[in-house]
């Protein structure tokens, strides 16, 4: 799981999980998180590492406010997100999950969907594809960015789907980018690119990774 905070004038970009305790409503006796405190400042990257089921993805759900904490709170720029409009909070976010959703249309359309308020230029789409280390693969295809990916991205490998989804999220340029196991299917070279050539560094974003 990777949380990237985009520093914009409307959202300074500090995310804090403050003394979090959480249990799912369906399992009130099973404590998923207890006493978790993490602050991600603009320009900082923080990793969450742990075994499966330890609560890393739960942190993503709490930032998205799919659930409220049992104790403690999540803050954006020092403000408890429970006091913020939930639609505003989610408008600041883009999520790339382990199994990203792709549509049965072209690669260009799948990436361009990241900003559905306008029609992105091909140069913009290529730029984010390069940052996600997928451009060379796309350029090698006979139809390039006009290649249809198939239902659910069936014509692509898991790693290729994840990189296209990362490209889409980068094009949207949200305040907070959540990558929840979003590099699990990447090959070694692509994972190295995502790990060390952070495409969000030039925007001074902070990152929480697991």
XYZ file of N, CA and C in Angstrom:
630
model
N 0.846 -1.193 0.000
C 0.000 0.000 0.000
C 0.873 1.231 0.000
N 0.554 2.151 -0.881
C 1.339 3.376 -0.995
C 0.415 4.565 -0.963
N 0.703 5.499 -0.070
C -0.076 6.728 0.039
C 0.813 7.881 -0.349
N 0.412 8.602 -1.378
C 1.197 9.732 -1.850
C 0.381 10.994 -1.679
N 0.956 11.992 -1.027
C 0.253 13.225 -0.736
C 0.720 14.313 -1.694
N -0.197 14.871 -2.445
C 0.119 15.908 -3.409
C -0.029 17.266 -2.742
N 1.001 18.084 -2.810
C 1.001 19.381 -2.153
C 0.428 20.433 -3.095
N -0.796 20.813 -2.865
C -1.465 21.811 -3.669
C -1.934 22.926 -2.749
N -2.188 24.139 -3.295
C -2.631 25.250 -2.450
C -3.883 24.922 -1.645
N -4.824 24.150 -2.249
C -6.068 23.848 -1.548
C -5.873 22.758 -0.493
N -4.825 21.972 -0.650
C -4.568 20.862 0.267
C -3.065 20.820 0.496
N -2.629 21.271 1.668
C -1.194 21.414 1.927
C -0.469 20.082 1.844
N -1.144 19.018 2.209
C -0.570 17.711 1.958
C -0.037 16.955 3.147
N -0.486 17.256 4.348
C -0.063 16.475 5.513
C -1.195 15.542 5.922
N -0.884 14.261 6.008
C -1.864 13.257 6.420
C -1.398 12.635 7.725
N -2.288 12.565 8.700
C -1.948 12.012 10.010
C -2.970 10.962 10.422
N -2.480 9.802 10.822
C -3.294 8.804 11.506
C -2.893 8.886 12.967
N -3.798 9.360 13.802
C -3.475 9.732 15.178
C -4.075 8.752 16.174
N -3.213 7.891 16.766
C -3.614 6.949 17.815
C -4.831 6.136 17.381
N -4.706 5.516 16.205
C -5.838 4.822 15.597
C -6.083 3.472 16.259
N -7.336 3.232 16.595
C -7.809 1.889 16.928
C -8.995 1.614 16.026
N -9.044 0.390 15.483
C -10.126 0.095 14.544
C -10.521 -1.370 14.610
N -11.827 -1.606 14.612
C -12.403 -2.935 14.441
C -13.500 -2.829 13.397
N -13.606 -3.844 12.557
C -14.681 -3.844 11.563
C -16.014 -4.102 12.255
N -17.077 -3.431 11.812
C -18.393 -3.602 12.452
C -18.844 -5.055 12.509
N -18.472 -5.849 11.509
C -18.889 -7.252 11.482
C -18.071 -8.129 12.425
N -16.924 -7.609 12.907
C -16.056 -8.369 13.823
C -15.596 -7.456 14.956
N -16.506 -7.041 15.800
C -16.169 -6.045 16.825
C -15.136 -6.514 17.843
N -14.921 -7.826 17.952
C -13.961 -8.336 18.934
C -12.554 -8.507 18.348
N -12.421 -8.322 17.042
C -11.118 -8.492 16.387
C -10.523 -7.119 16.102
N -9.546 -6.722 16.903
C -8.925 -5.409 16.731
C -7.907 -5.483 15.593
N -8.137 -4.683 14.558
C -7.258 -4.677 13.388
C -6.080 -3.735 13.603
N -6.360 -2.557 14.123
C -5.330 -1.555 14.401
C -5.462 -1.096 15.839
N -4.331 -0.884 16.500
C -4.370 -0.392 17.883
C -3.166 0.523 18.112
N -3.450 1.768 18.470
C -2.398 2.711 18.822
C -1.514 3.134 17.670
N -2.022 3.066 16.436
C -1.215 3.436 15.271
C -1.175 4.950 15.114
N 0.025 5.497 15.075
C 0.217 6.928 14.832
C 1.259 7.105 13.736
N 0.856 7.732 12.649
C 1.743 7.986 11.513
C 1.436 9.373 10.978
N 2.468 10.162 10.729
C 2.304 11.458 10.075
C 3.140 11.474 8.808
N 2.507 11.812 7.694
C 3.192 11.905 6.413
C 3.202 13.366 6.004
N 4.380 13.947 6.013
C 4.518 15.363 5.688
C 4.837 15.538 4.205
N 4.555 16.723 3.653
C 4.898 16.970 2.253
C 6.376 16.701 1.989
N 6.661 15.947 0.947
C 8.034 15.623 0.597
C 8.599 14.425 1.316
N 7.813 13.776 2.165
C 8.285 12.642 2.964
C 7.641 11.356 2.471
N 8.393 10.252 2.517
C 7.852 8.932 2.195
C 7.955 8.045 3.430
N 6.861 7.389 3.766
C 6.800 6.520 4.941
C 6.272 5.160 4.509
N 6.923 4.081 4.951
C 6.516 2.731 4.567
C 5.774 2.039 5.697
N 4.683 1.378 5.353
C 3.995 0.464 6.261
C 4.300 -0.950 5.787
N 4.935 -1.731 6.629
C 5.339 -3.083 6.257
C 4.774 -4.057 7.276
N 4.185 -5.136 6.789
C 3.652 -6.129 7.711
C 3.051 -7.293 6.953
N 2.727 -8.351 7.679
C 2.171 -9.539 7.056
C 0.753 -9.265 6.572
N 0.273 -10.133 5.705
C -1.073 -10.005 5.173
C -2.092 -10.009 6.310
N -3.044 -9.080 6.250
C -4.092 -9.013 7.258
C -3.763 -8.158 8.455
N -2.603 -7.474 8.432
C -2.209 -6.691 9.608
C -2.818 -5.289 9.618
N -3.514 -4.898 8.530
C -4.214 -3.617 8.559
C -3.703 -2.562 7.605
N -2.789 -2.931 6.699
C -2.253 -1.926 5.769
C -3.346 -1.374 4.862
N -4.144 -2.267 4.266
C -5.231 -1.811 3.401
C -6.324 -1.110 4.191
N -6.469 -1.485 5.456
C -7.441 -0.801 6.312
C -7.089 0.670 6.450
N -5.798 0.974 6.517
C -5.376 2.379 6.598
C -5.853 3.159 5.378
N -5.795 2.522 4.204
C -6.293 3.162 2.987
C -7.781 3.445 3.118
N -8.536 2.456 3.590
C -9.982 2.629 3.742
C -10.324 3.732 4.728
N -9.507 3.891 5.762
C -9.756 4.947 6.747
C -9.473 6.318 6.158
N -8.403 6.426 5.354
C -8.107 7.706 4.706
C -9.215 8.058 3.714
N -9.742 7.051 3.034
C -10.844 7.284 2.095
C -12.170 7.513 2.815
N -12.185 7.264 4.086
C -13.356 7.349 4.955
C -14.480 6.415 4.525
N -14.090 5.213 4.141
C -15.065 4.154 3.974
C -15.527 3.665 5.343
N -14.667 3.854 6.336
C -14.995 3.544 7.724
C -14.502 4.689 8.598
N -15.093 4.809 9.784
C -14.578 5.720 10.799
C -13.808 4.910 11.835
N -12.845 5.540 12.457
C -12.029 4.863 13.462
C -12.848 4.552 14.710
N -12.447 3.505 15.427
C -13.066 3.213 16.724
C -12.534 4.157 17.792
N -11.274 4.558 17.623
C -10.643 5.535 18.509
C -9.571 6.262 17.713
N -9.270 7.489 18.121
C -8.315 8.284 17.372
C -8.964 8.867 16.127
N -8.170 9.471 15.267
C -8.746 10.090 14.075
C -7.722 10.179 12.950
N -8.246 10.367 11.756
C -7.433 10.637 10.572
C -7.563 12.119 10.261
N -6.432 12.767 10.017
C -6.450 14.200 9.724
C -5.788 14.476 8.375
N -6.344 15.446 7.672
C -5.710 16.011 6.483
C -5.428 17.469 6.781
N -4.166 17.843 6.699
C -3.737 19.207 7.042
C -4.192 19.604 8.442
N -4.152 18.632 9.362
C -4.485 18.906 10.748
C -5.960 18.904 11.061
N -6.814 18.659 10.072
C -8.264 18.701 10.269
C -8.816 17.277 10.270
N -9.572 16.930 11.303
C -10.221 15.625 11.397
C -11.122 15.446 10.177
N -10.912 14.371 9.406
C -11.685 14.214 8.176
C -13.168 13.994 8.451
N -13.529 13.638 9.687
C -14.947 13.491 10.005
C -15.665 14.829 9.997
N -14.901 15.916 10.089
C -15.503 17.250 10.040
C -15.494 17.830 8.628
N -14.942 17.078 7.683
C -14.876 17.530 6.297
C -15.945 16.831 5.467
N -16.377 17.483 4.413
C -17.330 16.871 3.494
C -16.689 15.641 2.855
N -17.368 14.504 2.952
C -16.764 13.257 2.489
C -16.515 13.288 0.983
N -17.377 13.970 0.240
C -17.152 14.071 -1.203
C -15.901 14.890 -1.502
N -15.670 15.938 -0.698
C -14.457 16.740 -0.884
C -13.227 15.898 -0.591
N -13.282 15.124 0.505
C -12.144 14.274 0.868
C -11.815 13.320 -0.279
N -12.826 12.647 -0.794
C -12.585 11.651 -1.845
C -12.190 12.292 -3.166
N -12.571 13.558 -3.345
C -12.155 14.268 -4.558
C -10.659 14.547 -4.560
N -10.040 14.488 -3.374
C -8.594 14.711 -3.281
C -7.801 13.434 -3.557
N -8.499 12.292 -3.677
C -7.840 10.988 -3.713
C -7.904 10.331 -5.083
N -6.912 9.507 -5.356
C -6.966 8.550 -6.464
C -6.386 7.243 -5.937
N -7.094 6.151 -6.180
C -6.681 4.849 -5.671
C -6.281 3.933 -6.820
N -5.115 3.313 -6.679
C -4.702 2.237 -7.579
C -4.602 0.980 -6.727
N -5.441 0.006 -7.030
C -5.499 -1.201 -6.213
C -4.712 -2.335 -6.855
N -4.663 -3.451 -6.147
C -3.941 -4.620 -6.650
C -4.586 -5.149 -7.928
N -5.907 -5.037 -8.035
C -6.641 -5.470 -9.222
C -7.341 -4.262 -9.830
N -6.631 -3.427 -10.585
C -7.229 -2.201 -11.123
C -8.300 -2.502 -12.166
N -9.245 -1.593 -12.286
C -10.333 -1.731 -13.253
C -9.933 -1.043 -14.557
N -9.923 -1.807 -15.643
C -9.709 -1.246 -16.970
C -10.957 -1.493 -17.806
N -11.176 -0.614 -18.784
C -12.372 -0.680 -19.608
C -12.030 -1.234 -20.988
N -13.027 -1.835 -21.631
C -12.825 -2.461 -22.933
C -12.774 -1.394 -24.023
N -11.717 -0.623 -23.976
C -11.490 0.435 -24.951
C -9.985 0.579 -25.141
N -9.543 1.666 -25.728
C -8.121 1.796 -26.050
C -7.287 2.127 -24.814
N -5.986 1.911 -24.942
C -5.067 2.280 -23.864
C -5.139 3.777 -23.610
N -5.194 4.560 -24.696
C -5.306 6.017 -24.521
C -6.532 6.361 -23.683
N -7.686 5.798 -24.024
C -8.915 6.117 -23.296
C -8.819 5.702 -21.835
N -8.207 4.547 -21.570
C -8.089 4.077 -20.189
C -7.232 5.013 -19.353
N -6.177 5.563 -19.936
C -5.341 6.512 -19.200
C -6.024 7.866 -19.116
N -6.608 8.316 -20.230
C -7.241 9.638 -20.278
C -8.424 9.742 -19.331
N -9.035 8.603 -18.990
C -10.170 8.608 -18.066
C -9.775 9.154 -16.697
N -8.492 9.217 -16.421
C -8.038 9.777 -15.150
C -8.463 11.214 -14.954
N -8.667 11.939 -16.037
C -9.171 13.319 -15.951
C -10.341 13.445 -16.911
N -11.548 13.150 -16.396
C -12.718 13.162 -17.272
C -13.370 14.532 -17.374
N -12.663 15.573 -16.919
C -13.185 16.930 -17.060
C -12.781 17.548 -18.395
N -11.893 16.863 -19.129
C -11.398 17.411 -20.388
C -10.852 16.269 -21.232
N -10.360 16.594 -22.413
C -9.720 15.594 -23.268
C -8.211 15.796 -23.217
N -7.501 14.959 -22.482
C -6.042 15.118 -22.376
C -5.364 14.959 -23.734
N -4.271 15.658 -23.918
C -3.501 15.528 -25.152
C -2.715 14.224 -25.138
N -2.325 13.785 -26.320
C -1.515 12.577 -26.401
C -0.188 12.769 -25.679
N 0.386 13.953 -25.764
C 1.649 14.218 -25.073
C 1.496 14.042 -23.564
N 0.368 14.473 -23.009
C 0.131 14.317 -21.574
C 0.017 12.846 -21.207
N -0.685 12.086 -22.024
C -0.853 10.655 -21.765
C 0.488 9.937 -21.868
N 1.269 10.278 -22.870
C 2.591 9.660 -23.025
C 3.485 10.007 -21.838
N 3.400 11.232 -21.362
C 4.246 11.671 -20.246
C 4.004 10.826 -18.999
N 2.727 10.614 -18.642
C 2.450 9.824 -17.431
C 2.749 8.349 -17.670
N 2.582 7.879 -18.909
C 2.923 6.487 -19.214
C 4.422 6.252 -19.053
N 5.219 7.224 -19.429
C 6.667 7.112 -19.228
C 6.999 7.060 -17.742
N 6.323 7.876 -16.943
C 6.583 7.892 -15.504
C 6.205 6.570 -14.853
N 5.209 5.890 -15.412
C 4.785 4.592 -14.876
C 5.503 3.430 -15.564
N 6.480 3.739 -16.432
C 7.298 2.723 -17.101
C 6.470 1.768 -17.970
N 5.485 2.316 -18.689
C 4.666 1.495 -19.573
C 4.724 1.995 -21.019
N 5.313 3.161 -21.250
C 5.303 3.751 -22.597
C 6.017 2.876 -23.614
N 7.178 2.351 -23.278
C 7.931 1.550 -24.252
C 7.137 0.333 -24.699
N 6.436 -0.297 -23.770
C 5.594 -1.442 -24.138
C 4.479 -1.003 -25.078
N 3.809 0.102 -24.736
C 2.700 0.580 -25.575
C 3.202 0.932 -26.968
N 4.346 1.605 -27.030
C 4.901 2.025 -28.317
C 5.292 0.835 -29.188
N 5.549 -0.320 -28.561
C 5.937 -1.510 -29.326
C 4.743 -2.217 -29.955
N 3.532 -1.869 -29.545
C 2.326 -2.490 -30.091
C 2.016 -1.915 -31.472
N 1.476 -2.720 -32.384
C 1.174 -2.225 -33.735
C 0.276 -0.991 -33.742
N -0.705 -0.951 -32.849
C -1.628 0.186 -32.795
C -1.275 1.168 -31.687
N -0.202 0.910 -30.969
C 0.227 1.839 -29.931
C -0.866 2.155 -28.926
N -1.095 3.426 -28.689
C -2.088 3.857 -27.703
C -3.521 3.620 -28.166
N -3.708 3.233 -29.438
C -5.042 2.907 -29.953
C -5.371 1.432 -29.785
N -4.502 0.686 -29.119
C -4.736 -0.736 -28.864
C -5.867 -0.918 -27.861
N -6.812 -1.788 -28.172
C -7.901 -2.110 -27.246
C -7.406 -3.139 -26.233
N -7.699 -2.898 -24.955
C -7.146 -3.746 -23.894
C -7.989 -4.980 -23.616
N -9.218 -5.037 -24.153
C -10.087 -6.171 -23.883
C -10.894 -5.972 -22.616
N -11.871 -6.833 -22.425
C -12.737 -6.739 -21.251
C -11.922 -6.914 -19.977
N -11.955 -5.896 -19.121
C -11.202 -5.956 -17.876
C -9.697 -5.965 -18.074
N -9.244 -5.553 -19.266
C -7.805 -5.577 -19.543
C -7.281 -6.962 -19.829
N -8.145 -7.822 -20.398
C -7.792 -9.233 -20.588
C -6.623 -9.449 -21.545
N -6.317 -8.452 -22.371
C -5.207 -8.588 -23.315
C -3.861 -8.202 -22.702
N -3.883 -7.823 -21.430
C -2.669 -7.345 -20.772
C -2.304 -8.237 -19.597
N -1.038 -8.210 -19.220
C -0.602 -8.914 -18.012
C -0.997 -8.106 -16.781
N -0.877 -8.720 -15.621
C -1.207 -8.010 -14.386
C -0.359 -6.769 -14.187
N 0.944 -6.885 -14.465
C 1.834 -5.741 -14.304
C 1.520 -4.624 -15.273
N 1.161 -4.986 -16.515
C 0.806 -3.967 -17.504
C -0.467 -3.231 -17.102
N -1.430 -3.968 -16.577
C -2.669 -3.321 -16.112
C -2.380 -2.358 -14.971
N -1.517 -2.775 -14.040
C -1.199 -1.907 -12.908
C -0.502 -0.636 -13.362
N 0.404 -0.754 -14.336
C 1.125 0.428 -14.807
C 0.204 1.390 -15.561
N -0.751 0.857 -16.302
C -1.727 1.728 -16.968
C -2.597 2.423 -15.928
N -2.984 1.697 -14.878
C -3.784 2.307 -13.816
C -2.992 3.383 -13.074
N -1.701 3.155 -12.858
C -0.855 4.176 -12.228
C -0.756 5.401 -13.132
N -0.627 5.176 -14.442
C -0.598 6.295 -15.395
C -1.876 7.116 -15.288
N -3.002 6.435 -15.223
C -4.304 7.111 -15.127
C -4.384 7.955 -13.867
N -3.906 7.410 -12.761
C -3.940 8.157 -11.502
C -3.029 9.374 -11.556
N -1.854 9.224 -12.160
C -0.932 10.355 -12.268
C -1.503 11.454 -13.154
N -2.234 11.067 -14.203
C -2.836 12.065 -15.084
C -3.870 12.899 -14.335
N -4.585 12.264 -13.449
C -5.593 12.984 -12.666
C -4.959 14.032 -11.760
N -3.725 13.768 -11.344
C -2.992 14.683 -10.461
C -3.789 15.029 -9.203
N -4.184 14.002 -8.439
C -4.950 14.256 -7.218
C -4.049 14.766 -6.107
N -4.660 15.219 -5.034
C -3.871 15.660 -3.880
C -3.249 14.462 -3.180
N -3.969 13.364 -3.118
C -3.493 12.171 -2.408
C -3.655 10.965 -3.318
N -2.572 10.263 -3.553
C -2.586 9.059 -4.386
C -2.376 7.843 -3.501
N -3.322 6.914 -3.539
C -3.251 5.697 -2.738
C -2.897 4.528 -3.644
N -1.791 3.879 -3.357
C -1.389 2.685 -4.086
C -1.450 1.512 -3.115
N -2.515 0.739 -3.213
C -2.748 -0.369 -2.286
C -2.321 -1.672 -2.952
N -1.104 -2.121 -2.650
C -0.516 -3.308 -3.288
C -0.479 -3.128 -4.800
N -0.309 -1.884 -5.251
C -0.445 -1.584 -6.678
C 0.791 -1.911 -7.491
N 1.849 -2.392 -6.861
C 3.034 -2.815 -7.614
C 3.283 -4.309 -7.453
N 2.273 -5.039 -6.952
C 2.479 -6.456 -6.635
C 2.764 -7.306 -7.865
N 2.258 -6.892 -9.038
C 2.437 -7.695 -10.248
C 3.515 -7.147 -11.171
N 4.237 -6.124 -10.734
C 5.257 -5.540 -11.594
C 6.500 -6.415 -11.642
N 7.163 -6.411 -12.796
C 8.434 -7.113 -12.887
C 9.502 -6.319 -12.143
N 10.675 -6.918 -12.002
C 11.730 -6.302 -11.191
C 12.123 -4.931 -11.711
N 12.248 -4.804 -13.029
C 12.663 -3.525 -13.610
C 11.624 -2.444 -13.345
N 10.345 -2.774 -13.556
C 9.291 -1.780 -13.363
C 9.153 -1.402 -11.903
N 9.270 -2.396 -11.008
C 9.169 -2.102 -9.585
C 10.305 -1.187 -9.150
N 11.495 -1.396 -9.734
C 12.627 -0.540 -9.402
C 12.353 0.892 -9.840
N 11.737 1.054 -11.013
C 11.398 2.394 -11.493
C 10.423 3.052 -10.533
N 9.387 2.313 -10.126
C 8.391 2.883 -9.222
C 8.995 3.179 -7.857
N 10.003 2.394 -7.460
C 10.583 2.561 -6.132
C 11.593 3.692 -6.068
N 12.364 3.880 -7.139
C 13.494 4.793 -7.039
C 13.384 6.028 -7.932
N 12.603 5.962 -8.988
C 12.412 7.128 -9.835
C 10.996 7.636 -9.612
N 10.696 8.000 -8.383
C 9.342 8.389 -8.017
C 8.793 9.443 -8.979
N 7.719 9.121 -9.734
C 7.192 10.084 -10.695
C 6.537 11.274 -10.034
N 6.346 11.210 -8.711
C 5.712 12.331 -8.022
C 6.721 13.212 -7.295
N 8.011 12.884 -7.379
C 9.018 13.651 -6.648
C 9.060 15.110 -7.065
N 8.870 15.363 -8.375
C 9.002 16.730 -8.832
C 7.899 17.621 -8.275
N 6.840 17.005 -7.748
C 5.747 17.780 -7.159
C 5.857 17.836 -5.635
N 6.964 17.334 -5.103
C 7.230 17.363 -3.662
C 6.104 16.690 -2.876
N 5.696 15.530 -3.338
C 4.640 14.795 -2.666
C 5.234 13.888 -1.590
N 4.423 13.579 -0.596
C 4.861 12.648 0.440
C 4.268 11.284 0.154
N 4.892 10.222 0.656
C 4.428 8.876 0.340
C 4.424 7.993 1.572
N 3.360 7.196 1.696
C 3.273 6.150 2.708
C 3.153 4.839 1.964
N 4.144 3.947 2.116
C 4.199 2.729 1.306
C 4.153 1.493 2.175
N 3.530 0.446 1.619
C 3.596 -0.855 2.273
C 3.581 -1.948 1.230
